[in-house]
Coordinates of C-alpha atoms in Angstrom, one line a residue:
X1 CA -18.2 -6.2 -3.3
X2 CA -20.3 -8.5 -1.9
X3 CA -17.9 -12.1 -0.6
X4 CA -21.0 -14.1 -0.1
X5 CA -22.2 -13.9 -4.0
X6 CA -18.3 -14.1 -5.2
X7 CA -17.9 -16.8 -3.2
X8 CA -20.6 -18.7 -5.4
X9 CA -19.6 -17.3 -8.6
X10 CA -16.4 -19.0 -7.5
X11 CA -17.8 -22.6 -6.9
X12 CA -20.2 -22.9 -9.9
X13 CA -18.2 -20.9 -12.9
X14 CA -15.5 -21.7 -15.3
X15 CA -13.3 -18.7 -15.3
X16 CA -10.2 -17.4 -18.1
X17 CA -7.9 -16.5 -15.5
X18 CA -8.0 -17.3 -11.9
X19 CA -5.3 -14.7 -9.8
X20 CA -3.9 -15.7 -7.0
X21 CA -3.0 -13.0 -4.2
X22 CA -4.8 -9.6 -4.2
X23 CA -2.3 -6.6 -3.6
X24 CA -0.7 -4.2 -6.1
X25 CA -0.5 -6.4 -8.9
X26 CA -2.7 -9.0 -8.6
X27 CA -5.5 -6.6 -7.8
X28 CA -4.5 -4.6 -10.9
X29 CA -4.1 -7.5 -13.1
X30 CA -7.4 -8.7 -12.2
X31 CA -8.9 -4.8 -13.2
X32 CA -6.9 -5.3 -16.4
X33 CA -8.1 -8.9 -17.3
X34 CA -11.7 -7.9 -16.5
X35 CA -11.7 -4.6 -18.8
X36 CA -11.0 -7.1 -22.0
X37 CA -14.0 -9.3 -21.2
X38 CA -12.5 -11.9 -20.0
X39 CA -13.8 -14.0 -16.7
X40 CA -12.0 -13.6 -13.8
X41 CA -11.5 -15.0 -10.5
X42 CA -9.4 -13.5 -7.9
X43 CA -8.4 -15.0 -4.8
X44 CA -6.3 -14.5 -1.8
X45 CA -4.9 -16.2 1.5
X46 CA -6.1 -13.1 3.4
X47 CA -7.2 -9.7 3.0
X48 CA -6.7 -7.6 -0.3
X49 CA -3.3 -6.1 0.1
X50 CA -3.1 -7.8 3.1
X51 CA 0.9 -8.2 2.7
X52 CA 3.6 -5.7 1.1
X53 CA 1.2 -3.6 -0.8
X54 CA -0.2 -2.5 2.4
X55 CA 3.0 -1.9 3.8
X56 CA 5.2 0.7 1.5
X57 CA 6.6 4.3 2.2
X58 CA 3.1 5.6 0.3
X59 CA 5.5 7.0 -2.4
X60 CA 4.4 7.1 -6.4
X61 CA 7.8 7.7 -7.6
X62 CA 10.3 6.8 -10.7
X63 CA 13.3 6.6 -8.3
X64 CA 16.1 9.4 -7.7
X65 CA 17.9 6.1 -6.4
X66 CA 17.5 4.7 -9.2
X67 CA 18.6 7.3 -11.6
X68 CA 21.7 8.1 -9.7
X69 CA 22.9 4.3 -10.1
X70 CA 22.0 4.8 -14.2
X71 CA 24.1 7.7 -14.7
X72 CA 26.9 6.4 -12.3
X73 CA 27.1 3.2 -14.1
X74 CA 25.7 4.0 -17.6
X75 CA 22.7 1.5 -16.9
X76 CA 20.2 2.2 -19.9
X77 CA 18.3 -1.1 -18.0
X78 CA 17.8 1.4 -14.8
X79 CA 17.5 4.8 -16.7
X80 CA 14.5 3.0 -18.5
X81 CA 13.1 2.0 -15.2
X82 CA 12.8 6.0 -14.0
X83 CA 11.4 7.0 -17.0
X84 CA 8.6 4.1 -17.0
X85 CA 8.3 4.9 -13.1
X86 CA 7.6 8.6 -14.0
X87 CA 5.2 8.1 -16.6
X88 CA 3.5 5.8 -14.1
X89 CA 3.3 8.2 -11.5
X90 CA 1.0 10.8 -13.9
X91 CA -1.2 7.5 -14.2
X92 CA -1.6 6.4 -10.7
X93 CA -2.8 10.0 -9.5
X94 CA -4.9 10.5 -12.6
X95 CA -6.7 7.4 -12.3
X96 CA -7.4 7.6 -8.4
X97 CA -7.3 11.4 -7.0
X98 CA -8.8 11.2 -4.0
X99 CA -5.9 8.5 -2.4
X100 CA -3.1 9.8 -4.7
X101 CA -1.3 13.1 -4.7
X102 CA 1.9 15.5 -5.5
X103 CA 4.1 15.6 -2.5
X104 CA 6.9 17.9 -1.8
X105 CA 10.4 17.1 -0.7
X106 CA 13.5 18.7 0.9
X107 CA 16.9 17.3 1.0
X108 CA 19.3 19.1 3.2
X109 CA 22.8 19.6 1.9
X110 CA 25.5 20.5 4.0
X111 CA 27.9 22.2 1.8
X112 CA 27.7 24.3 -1.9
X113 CA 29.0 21.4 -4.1
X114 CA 26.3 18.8 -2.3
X115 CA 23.7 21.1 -3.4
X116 CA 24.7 21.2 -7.0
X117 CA 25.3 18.0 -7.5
X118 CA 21.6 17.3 -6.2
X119 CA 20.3 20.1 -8.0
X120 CA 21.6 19.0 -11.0
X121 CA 20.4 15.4 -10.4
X122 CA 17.0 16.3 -10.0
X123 CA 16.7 18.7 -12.9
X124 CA 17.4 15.2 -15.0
X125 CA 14.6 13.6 -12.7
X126 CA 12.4 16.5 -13.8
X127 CA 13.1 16.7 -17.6
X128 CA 12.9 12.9 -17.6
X129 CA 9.5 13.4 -16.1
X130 CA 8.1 15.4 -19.5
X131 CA 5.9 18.1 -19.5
X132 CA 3.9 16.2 -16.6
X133 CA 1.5 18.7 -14.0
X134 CA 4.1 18.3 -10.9
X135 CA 5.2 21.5 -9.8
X136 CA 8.7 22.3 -10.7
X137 CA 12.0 21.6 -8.1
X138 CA 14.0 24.1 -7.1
X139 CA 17.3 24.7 -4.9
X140 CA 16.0 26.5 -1.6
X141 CA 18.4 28.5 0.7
X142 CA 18.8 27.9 4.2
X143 CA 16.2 30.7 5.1
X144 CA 13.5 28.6 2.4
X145 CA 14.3 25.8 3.8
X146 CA 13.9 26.9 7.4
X147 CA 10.3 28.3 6.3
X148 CA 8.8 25.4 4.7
X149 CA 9.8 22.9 7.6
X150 CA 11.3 25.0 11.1
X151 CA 12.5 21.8 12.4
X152 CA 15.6 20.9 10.2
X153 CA 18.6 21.5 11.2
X154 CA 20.4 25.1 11.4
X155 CA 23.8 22.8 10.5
X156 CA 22.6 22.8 7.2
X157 CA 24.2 24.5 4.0
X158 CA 20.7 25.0 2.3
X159 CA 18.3 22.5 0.4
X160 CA 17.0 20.9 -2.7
X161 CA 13.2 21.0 -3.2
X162 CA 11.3 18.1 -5.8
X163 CA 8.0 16.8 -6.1
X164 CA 7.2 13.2 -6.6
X165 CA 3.5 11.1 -5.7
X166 CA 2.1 10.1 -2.4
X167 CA -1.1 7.7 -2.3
X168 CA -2.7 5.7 0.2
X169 CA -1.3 2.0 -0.8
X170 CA -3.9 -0.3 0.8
X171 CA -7.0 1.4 -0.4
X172 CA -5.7 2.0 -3.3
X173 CA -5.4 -1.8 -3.7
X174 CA -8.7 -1.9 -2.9
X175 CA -10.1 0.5 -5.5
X176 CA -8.4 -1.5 -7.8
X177 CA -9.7 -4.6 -6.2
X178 CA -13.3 -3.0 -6.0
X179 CA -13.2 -1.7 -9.5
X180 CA -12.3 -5.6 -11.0
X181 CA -15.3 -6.5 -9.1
X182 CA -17.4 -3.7 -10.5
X183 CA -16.1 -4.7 -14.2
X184 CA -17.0 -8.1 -13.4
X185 CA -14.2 -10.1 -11.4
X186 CA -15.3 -12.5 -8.8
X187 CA -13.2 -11.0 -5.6
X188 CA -12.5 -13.3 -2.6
X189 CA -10.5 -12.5 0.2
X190 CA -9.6 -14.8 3.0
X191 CA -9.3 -18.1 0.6
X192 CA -5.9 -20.4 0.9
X193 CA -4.8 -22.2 -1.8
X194 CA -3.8 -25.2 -0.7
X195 CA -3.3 -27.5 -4.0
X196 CA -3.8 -27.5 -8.1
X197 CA -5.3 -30.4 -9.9
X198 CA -3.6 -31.3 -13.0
X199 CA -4.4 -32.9 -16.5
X200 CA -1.6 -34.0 -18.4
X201 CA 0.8 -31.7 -16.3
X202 CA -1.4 -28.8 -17.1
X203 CA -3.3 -27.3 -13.8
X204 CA -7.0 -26.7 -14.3
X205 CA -8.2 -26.5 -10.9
X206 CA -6.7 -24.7 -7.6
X207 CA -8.3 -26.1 -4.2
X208 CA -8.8 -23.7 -2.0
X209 CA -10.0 -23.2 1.7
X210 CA -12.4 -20.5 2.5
X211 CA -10.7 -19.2 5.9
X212 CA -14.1 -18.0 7.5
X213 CA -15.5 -21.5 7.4
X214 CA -13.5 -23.7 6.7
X215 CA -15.4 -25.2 3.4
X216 CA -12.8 -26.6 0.8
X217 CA -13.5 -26.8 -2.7
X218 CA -11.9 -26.7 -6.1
X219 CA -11.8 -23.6 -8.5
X220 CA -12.1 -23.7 -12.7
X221 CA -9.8 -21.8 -14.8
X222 CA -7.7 -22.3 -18.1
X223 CA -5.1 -20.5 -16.7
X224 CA -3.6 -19.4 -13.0
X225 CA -1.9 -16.2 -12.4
X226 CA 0.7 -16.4 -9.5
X227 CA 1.0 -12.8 -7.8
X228 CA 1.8 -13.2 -4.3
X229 CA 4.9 -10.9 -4.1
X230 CA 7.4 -12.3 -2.2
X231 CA 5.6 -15.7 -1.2
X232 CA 5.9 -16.2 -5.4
X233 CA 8.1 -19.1 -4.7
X234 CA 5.3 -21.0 -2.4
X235 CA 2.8 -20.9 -4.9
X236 CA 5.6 -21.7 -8.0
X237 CA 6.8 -24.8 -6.6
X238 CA 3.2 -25.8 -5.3
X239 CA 2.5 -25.9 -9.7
X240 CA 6.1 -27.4 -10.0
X241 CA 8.3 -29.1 -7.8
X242 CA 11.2 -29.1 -10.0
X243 CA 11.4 -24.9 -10.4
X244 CA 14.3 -22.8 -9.3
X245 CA 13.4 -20.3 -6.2
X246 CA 13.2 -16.5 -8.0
X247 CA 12.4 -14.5 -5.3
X248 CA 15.3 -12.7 -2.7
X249 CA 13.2 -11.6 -0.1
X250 CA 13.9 -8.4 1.8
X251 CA 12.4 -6.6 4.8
X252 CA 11.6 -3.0 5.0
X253 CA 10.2 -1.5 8.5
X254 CA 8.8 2.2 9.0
X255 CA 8.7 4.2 12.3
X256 CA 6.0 6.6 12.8
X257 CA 6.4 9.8 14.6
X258 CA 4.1 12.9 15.7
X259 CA 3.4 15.0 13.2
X260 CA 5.0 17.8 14.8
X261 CA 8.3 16.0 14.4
X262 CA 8.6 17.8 10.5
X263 CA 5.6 20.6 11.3
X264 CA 5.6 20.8 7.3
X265 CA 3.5 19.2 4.8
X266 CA 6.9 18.2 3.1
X267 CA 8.8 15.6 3.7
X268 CA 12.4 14.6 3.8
X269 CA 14.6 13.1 1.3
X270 CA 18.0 12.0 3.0
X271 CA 19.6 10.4 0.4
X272 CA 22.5 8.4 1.7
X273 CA 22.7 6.8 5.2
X274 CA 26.2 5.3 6.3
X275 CA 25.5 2.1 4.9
X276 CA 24.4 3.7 1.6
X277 CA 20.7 3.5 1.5
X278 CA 17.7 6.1 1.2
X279 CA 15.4 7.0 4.0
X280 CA 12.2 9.2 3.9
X281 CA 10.7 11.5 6.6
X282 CA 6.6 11.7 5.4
X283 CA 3.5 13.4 6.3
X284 CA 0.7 10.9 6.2
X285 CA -2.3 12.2 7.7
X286 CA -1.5 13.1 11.4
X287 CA 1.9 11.6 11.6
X288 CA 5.1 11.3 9.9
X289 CA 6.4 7.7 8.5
X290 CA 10.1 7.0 9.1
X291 CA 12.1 4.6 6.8
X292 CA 12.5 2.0 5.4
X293 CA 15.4 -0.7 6.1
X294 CA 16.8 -3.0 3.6
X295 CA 17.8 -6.6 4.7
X296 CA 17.7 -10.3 3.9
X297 CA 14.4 -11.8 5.1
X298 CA 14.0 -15.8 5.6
X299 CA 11.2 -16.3 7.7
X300 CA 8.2 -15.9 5.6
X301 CA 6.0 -17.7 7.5
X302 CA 5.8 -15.0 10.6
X303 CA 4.7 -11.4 9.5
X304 CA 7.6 -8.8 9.6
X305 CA 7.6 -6.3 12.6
X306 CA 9.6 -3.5 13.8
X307 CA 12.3 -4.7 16.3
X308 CA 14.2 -2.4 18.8
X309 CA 17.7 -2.1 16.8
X310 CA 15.8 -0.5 13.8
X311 CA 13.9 1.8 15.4
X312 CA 17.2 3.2 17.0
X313 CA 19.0 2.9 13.1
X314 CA 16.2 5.2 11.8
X315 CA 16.5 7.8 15.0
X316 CA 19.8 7.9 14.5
X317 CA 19.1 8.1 10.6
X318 CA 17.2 11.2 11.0
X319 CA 19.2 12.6 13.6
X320 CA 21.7 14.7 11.4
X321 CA 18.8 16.5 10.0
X322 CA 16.7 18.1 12.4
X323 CA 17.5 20.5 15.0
X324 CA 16.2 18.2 18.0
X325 CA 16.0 14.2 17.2
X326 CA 12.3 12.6 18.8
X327 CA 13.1 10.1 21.4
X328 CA 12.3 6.8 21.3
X329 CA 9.3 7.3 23.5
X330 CA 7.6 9.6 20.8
X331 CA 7.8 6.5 18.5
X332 CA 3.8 5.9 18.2
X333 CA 4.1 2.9 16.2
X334 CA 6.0 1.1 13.2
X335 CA 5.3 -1.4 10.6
X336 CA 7.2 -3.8 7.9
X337 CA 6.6 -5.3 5.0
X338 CA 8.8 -7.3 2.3
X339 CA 9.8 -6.8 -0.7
X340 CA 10.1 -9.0 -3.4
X341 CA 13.0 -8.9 -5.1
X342 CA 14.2 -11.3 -8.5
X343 CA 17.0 -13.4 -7.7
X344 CA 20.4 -11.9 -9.3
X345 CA 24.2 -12.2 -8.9
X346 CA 24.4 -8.8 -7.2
X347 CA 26.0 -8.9 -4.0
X348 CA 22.7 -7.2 -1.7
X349 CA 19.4 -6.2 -1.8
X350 CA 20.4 -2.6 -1.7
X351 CA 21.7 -3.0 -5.6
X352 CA 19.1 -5.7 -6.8
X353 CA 16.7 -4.0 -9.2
X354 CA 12.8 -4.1 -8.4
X355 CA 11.7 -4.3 -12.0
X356 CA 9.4 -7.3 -12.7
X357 CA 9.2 -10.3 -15.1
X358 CA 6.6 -12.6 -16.5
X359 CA 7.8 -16.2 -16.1
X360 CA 5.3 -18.8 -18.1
X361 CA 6.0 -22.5 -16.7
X362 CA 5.3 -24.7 -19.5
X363 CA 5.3 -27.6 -17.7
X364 CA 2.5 -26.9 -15.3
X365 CA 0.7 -24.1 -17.5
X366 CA 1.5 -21.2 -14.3
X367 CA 2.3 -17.7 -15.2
X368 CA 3.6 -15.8 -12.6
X369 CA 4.2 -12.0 -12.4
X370 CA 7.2 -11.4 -10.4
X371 CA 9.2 -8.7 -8.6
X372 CA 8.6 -4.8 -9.5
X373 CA 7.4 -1.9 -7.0
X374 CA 4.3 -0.1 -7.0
X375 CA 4.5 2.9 -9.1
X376 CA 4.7 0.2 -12.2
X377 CA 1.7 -2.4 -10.6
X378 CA -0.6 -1.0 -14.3
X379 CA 2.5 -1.8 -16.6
X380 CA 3.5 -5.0 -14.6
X381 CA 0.0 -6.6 -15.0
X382 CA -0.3 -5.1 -18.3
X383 CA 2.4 -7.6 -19.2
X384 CA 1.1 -10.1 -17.5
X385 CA -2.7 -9.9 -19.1
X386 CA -0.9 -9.8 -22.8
X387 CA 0.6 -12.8 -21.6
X388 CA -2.8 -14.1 -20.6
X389 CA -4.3 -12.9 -24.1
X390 CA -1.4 -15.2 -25.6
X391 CA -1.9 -18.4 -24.1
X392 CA -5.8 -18.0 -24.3
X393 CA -5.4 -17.0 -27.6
X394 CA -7.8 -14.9 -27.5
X395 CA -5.7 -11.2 -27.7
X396 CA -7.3 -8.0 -26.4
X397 CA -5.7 -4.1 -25.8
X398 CA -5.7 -3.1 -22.4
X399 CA -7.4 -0.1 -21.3
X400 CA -6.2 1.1 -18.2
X401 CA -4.6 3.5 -18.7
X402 CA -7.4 5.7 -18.9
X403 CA -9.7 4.1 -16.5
X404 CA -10.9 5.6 -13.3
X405 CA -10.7 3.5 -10.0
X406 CA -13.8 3.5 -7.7
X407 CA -14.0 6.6 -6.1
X408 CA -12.4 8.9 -9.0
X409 CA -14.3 9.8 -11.7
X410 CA -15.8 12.8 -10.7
X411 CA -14.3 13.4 -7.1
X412 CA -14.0 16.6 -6.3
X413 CA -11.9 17.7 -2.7
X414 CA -14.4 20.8 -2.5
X415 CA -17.4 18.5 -2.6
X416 CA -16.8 18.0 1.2
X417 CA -18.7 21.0 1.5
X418 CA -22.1 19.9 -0.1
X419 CA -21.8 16.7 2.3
X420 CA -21.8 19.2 5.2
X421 CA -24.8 20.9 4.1
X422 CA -26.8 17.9 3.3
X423 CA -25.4 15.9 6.2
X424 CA -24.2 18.2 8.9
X425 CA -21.1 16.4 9.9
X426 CA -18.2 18.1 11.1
X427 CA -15.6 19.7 8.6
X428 CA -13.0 17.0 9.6
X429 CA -15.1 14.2 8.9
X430 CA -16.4 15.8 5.5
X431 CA -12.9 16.0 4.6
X432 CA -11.8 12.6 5.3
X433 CA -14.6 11.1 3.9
X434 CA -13.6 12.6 0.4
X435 CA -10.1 11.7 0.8
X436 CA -11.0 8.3 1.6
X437 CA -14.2 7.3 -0.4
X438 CA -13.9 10.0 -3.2
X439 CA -17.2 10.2 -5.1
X440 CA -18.4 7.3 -2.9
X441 CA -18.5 9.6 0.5
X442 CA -21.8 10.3 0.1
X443 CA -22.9 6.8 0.3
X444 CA -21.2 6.5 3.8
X445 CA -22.4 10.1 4.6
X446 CA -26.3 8.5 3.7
X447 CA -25.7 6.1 6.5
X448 CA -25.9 8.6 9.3
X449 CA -29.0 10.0 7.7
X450 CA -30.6 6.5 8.1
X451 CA -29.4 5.5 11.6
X452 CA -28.2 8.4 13.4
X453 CA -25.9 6.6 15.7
X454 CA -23.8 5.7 12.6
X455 CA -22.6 9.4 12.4
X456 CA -20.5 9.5 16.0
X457 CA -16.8 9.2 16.0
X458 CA -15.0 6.5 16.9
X459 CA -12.4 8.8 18.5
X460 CA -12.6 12.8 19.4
X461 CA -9.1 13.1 18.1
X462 CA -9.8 11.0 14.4
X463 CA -12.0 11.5 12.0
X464 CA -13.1 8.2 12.2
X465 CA -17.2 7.5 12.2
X466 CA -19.3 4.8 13.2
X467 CA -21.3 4.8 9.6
X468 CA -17.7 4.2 7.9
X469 CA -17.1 0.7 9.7
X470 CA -20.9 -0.5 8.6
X471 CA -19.6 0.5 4.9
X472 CA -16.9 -0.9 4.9
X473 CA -18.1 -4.3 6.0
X474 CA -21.4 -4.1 3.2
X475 CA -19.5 -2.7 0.3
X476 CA -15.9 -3.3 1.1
X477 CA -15.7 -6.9 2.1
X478 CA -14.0 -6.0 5.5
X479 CA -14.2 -9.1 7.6
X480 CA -11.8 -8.4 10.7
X481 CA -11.0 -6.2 13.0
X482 CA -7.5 -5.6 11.2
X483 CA -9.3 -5.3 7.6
X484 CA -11.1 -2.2 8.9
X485 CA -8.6 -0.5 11.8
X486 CA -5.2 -1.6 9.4
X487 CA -6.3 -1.1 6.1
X488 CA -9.7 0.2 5.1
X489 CA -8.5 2.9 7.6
X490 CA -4.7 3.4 8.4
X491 CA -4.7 3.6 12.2
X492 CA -2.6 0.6 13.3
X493 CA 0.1 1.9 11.1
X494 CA -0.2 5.5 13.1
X495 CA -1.5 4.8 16.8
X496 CA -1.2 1.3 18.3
X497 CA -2.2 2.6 21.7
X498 CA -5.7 4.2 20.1
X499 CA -6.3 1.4 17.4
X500 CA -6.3 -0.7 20.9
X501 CA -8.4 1.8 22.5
X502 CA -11.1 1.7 19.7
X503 CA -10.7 -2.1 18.9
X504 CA -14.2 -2.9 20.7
X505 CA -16.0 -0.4 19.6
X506 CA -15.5 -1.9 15.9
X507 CA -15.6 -4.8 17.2
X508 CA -19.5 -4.0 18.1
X509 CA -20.4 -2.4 14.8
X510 CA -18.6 -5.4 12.9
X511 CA -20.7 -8.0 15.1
X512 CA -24.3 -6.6 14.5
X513 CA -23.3 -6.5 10.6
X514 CA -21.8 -9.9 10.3
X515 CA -24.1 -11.6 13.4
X516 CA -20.9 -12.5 15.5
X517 CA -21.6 -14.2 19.1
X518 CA -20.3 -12.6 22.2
X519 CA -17.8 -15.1 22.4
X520 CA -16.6 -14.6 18.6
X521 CA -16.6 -10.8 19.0
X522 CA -14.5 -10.9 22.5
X523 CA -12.2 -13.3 20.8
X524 CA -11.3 -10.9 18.2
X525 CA -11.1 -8.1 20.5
X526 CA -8.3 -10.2 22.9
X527 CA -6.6 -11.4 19.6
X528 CA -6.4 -8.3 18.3
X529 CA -5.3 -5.9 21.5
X530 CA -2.8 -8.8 21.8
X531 CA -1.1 -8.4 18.7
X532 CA -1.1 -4.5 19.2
X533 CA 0.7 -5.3 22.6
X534 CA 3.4 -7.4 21.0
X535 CA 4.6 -5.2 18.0
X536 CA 5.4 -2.7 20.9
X537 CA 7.4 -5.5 22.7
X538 CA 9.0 -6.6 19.8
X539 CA 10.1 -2.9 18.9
X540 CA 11.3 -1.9 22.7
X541 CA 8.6 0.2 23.5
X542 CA 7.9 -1.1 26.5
X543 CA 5.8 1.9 28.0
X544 CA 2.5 3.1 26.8
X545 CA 2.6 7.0 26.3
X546 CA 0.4 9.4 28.3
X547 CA -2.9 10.1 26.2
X548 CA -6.0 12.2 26.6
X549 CA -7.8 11.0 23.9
X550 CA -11.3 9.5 24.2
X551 CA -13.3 7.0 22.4

């Protein structure tokens, strides 16, 4: 993706569609609108899945939540929901294997009849799921429990075993982001919209402000897709004044722990807390993610960050299920995002369903794609590219179901091993690079063969290398220090204390590629190392841990 020749394609062509905000769906709906031929723009405010998508439990799931709450109340709307979430799930990990996977789960039970009842519960999860290639649940005894993950509690009764997805959320965003590029979208980051031109009450033109320089000018499109999440509202009343808000925010915050806090590659289901929601324990690469919350979120304007009372509410979460609870200095680092839920007479956000909706404002012409969760992002801008088809009149079927995202087609996990031999970097790094890049490593892996300073890590204790950042700054539109060290790798979300660590040595590789001054580049690094300091403020860690890692 190259944002210097988008950026042009964006001031001198008339497009079909021009999509506002690039996570989950709008990224998706921009792959979607680009495989039926018609001319794309996509646009957002900051980085691709800069926002919520970024920001999730990394679960592909149809929801055991969910499907508890259909057979409790009956709800075919709910039961429906699961089903499309499962047949999603076989999608999202066909489509992108090298970010998405099968991930086991254990939910400790504390007597017989809890057991059943799960059991029973997730034998309907699994038959709903069809004759899919997860591997089959089962109901473990204490001793099978104990031997997949040694740290759960000896209190337990025994535990229930199921399989649902795990995926990396923000690069897979940006596969789909990358692969709407590749199939002809013109992708943006970094551009604010900041106003729509109208002809007889129908927009035709969004101005936007480029965020790197400042440069505001006016984009061409018959019609304007609204998928900013939970900043839907912004964007809806921007078009039309006179609109009802949709959108009932709600905040979600994670915890991140050692790794050795589980010592499993499963994770942990617990599926009611005291006030009657569902938290996750997960591996994700070296660590294990903690959460989420569920509350009312106003203040859309600041980003949401971990605060002190819930990092102690998920401690105290997890506590009943492991043998010893981590203390709250083992808490590495935390992050939140928000969800964005439809407006409905339900009482909280713990009972308001994530599905999604197409709403068409006839008035101003805007479609907007709102609500739904990321296990349904392909159905939810499938809908919203029929929609599209509609009002263009100019109907096409969508196709991807069935496509591979950049980096899939023919990945292979063993093919780590031919990058060794050809490259002679270290297992670890081999590894990661497949996991990360899929049938792209060898592209970043070619970089170290043309400037051997590219091939160092970044840190002894990641598999992080100097080659990667250059990539991912010519062919992955990373910009900022947060594009690469939050999203095109995951590290903030893990390790505040070594993202800080490693800020300026990005921060160096960045410059030479994008010909930042010394002044720009320190700037970034203070910024940065600032806002690093801060989210451990803001969540009571006051204390930086003892570390002997080296950059």
């Amino acid at each position: 993706m190259n944002r210097d020749d988008n950026r042009k394609r964006l001031q001198e062509e008339t497009f079909d569609i021009c999509i506002i905000g690039a996570g989950a769906s709008g990224a998706g709906a921009a792959l979607d609108a680009a495989l039926r031929g018609y001319r794309v723009a996509l646009i957002d405010r900051g980085d691709i899945a800069g926002e919520t998508s970024s920001r999730s439990t990394k679960l592909i799931h149809g929801g055991v939540r969910y499907l508890e709450q259909a057979i409790k109340k009956l709800d075919l709307a709910q039961l429906k929901q699961v089903r499309h979430g499962l047949a999603e799930r076989r999608t999202v990990i066909r489509n992108a294997p090298h970010l998405a996977h099968p991930l086991a789960l254990l939910t400790p039970v504390f007597s017989w009849f809890e057991g059943m009842y799960m059991s029973i519960g997730l034998a309907l999860y699994a038959f709903f799921a069809g004759h899919d290639s997860f591997p089959k649940g089962r109901w473990l005894n204490k001793a099978e429990a104990l031997d997949k993950m040694p740290t759960l509690t000896p209190q337990m009764h025994s535990a229930v075993l199921y399989y649902d997805g795990q995926f990396n959320d923000a690069r897979y965003a940006l596969a789909l982001a990358h692969s709407a590029d590749e199939a002809g979208a013109a992708v943006v980051n970094y551009f604010t919209l900041t106003d729509f031109v109208r002809e007889n009450g129908q927009l035709t033109q969004a101005i936007v402000q480029d965020q790197l320089t400042g440069e505001t000018f006016p984009i061409r499109a018959t019609l304007f897709l609204n998928c900013t999440g939970p900043f839907s509202d912004s964007i809806r009343l921007l078009a039309n004044p006179a609109l009802d808000r949709r959108i009932r925010p709600s905040k979600g915050v994670h915890i991140v722990l050692p790794r050795e806090t589980l010592q499993s590659d499963c994770a942990i289901l617990i599926p009611k807390t005291a006030d009657g929601r569902v938290v996750f324990a997960i591996p994700f690469g070296d660590k294990v993610f903690v959460g989420t919350t569920d509350n009312d979120y106003t203040d859309l304007k600041h980003e949401p960050v971990l605060e002190a009372v819930e990092v102690d509410y998920l401690l105290d979460t997890l506590r009943p299920y492991l043998a010893k609870t981590p203390d709250k200095n083992q808490v590495q680092a935390g992050f939140g995002g928000i969800r964005p839920l439809i407006v409905s007479s339900r009482a909280d956000t713990k009972t308001l369903l994530r599905d999604h909706e197409v709403e068409h404002d006839s008035e101003s012409g805007l479609l907007s794609l709102l609500g739904g969760k990321w296990t349904t992002y392909r159905l939810m801008a499938q809908d919203a590219i029929d929609r599209v088809g509609e009002l263009l009149n100019k109907p096409a079927i969508g196709t991807t179901e069935l496509h591979y995202l950049v980096g899939g087609e023919t990945y292979r996990f063993e093919d780590w091993q031919v990058l060794q031999k050809h490259y002679n970097l270290p297992t670890d790094v081999c590894q990661h690079l497949m996991q990360t890049y899929g049938d792209r490593a060898e592209r970043v892996a070619q970089l170290t063969a043309e400037r051997s300073g590219l091939r160092e890590k970044l840190a002894e204790s990641q598999p992080f290398i100097r080659a990667e950042v250059v990539y991912q700054v010519q062919q992955e539109m990373a910009v900022t220090l947060r594009d690469v060290l939050a999203r095109r790798w995951r590290l903030e979300l893990s390790d505040w204390q070594l993202t800080s660590q490693i800020a300026p040595l990005v921060a160096g590789l960045m410059a030479t590629e994008l010909g930042w001054s010394s002044q720009y580049q320190s700037e970034q690094i203070e910024t940065y190392q600032t806002l690093l300091r801060s989210f451990r403020t803001q969540a009571g860690l006051t204390t930086e841990r003892v570390t002997t890692a080296r950059v």
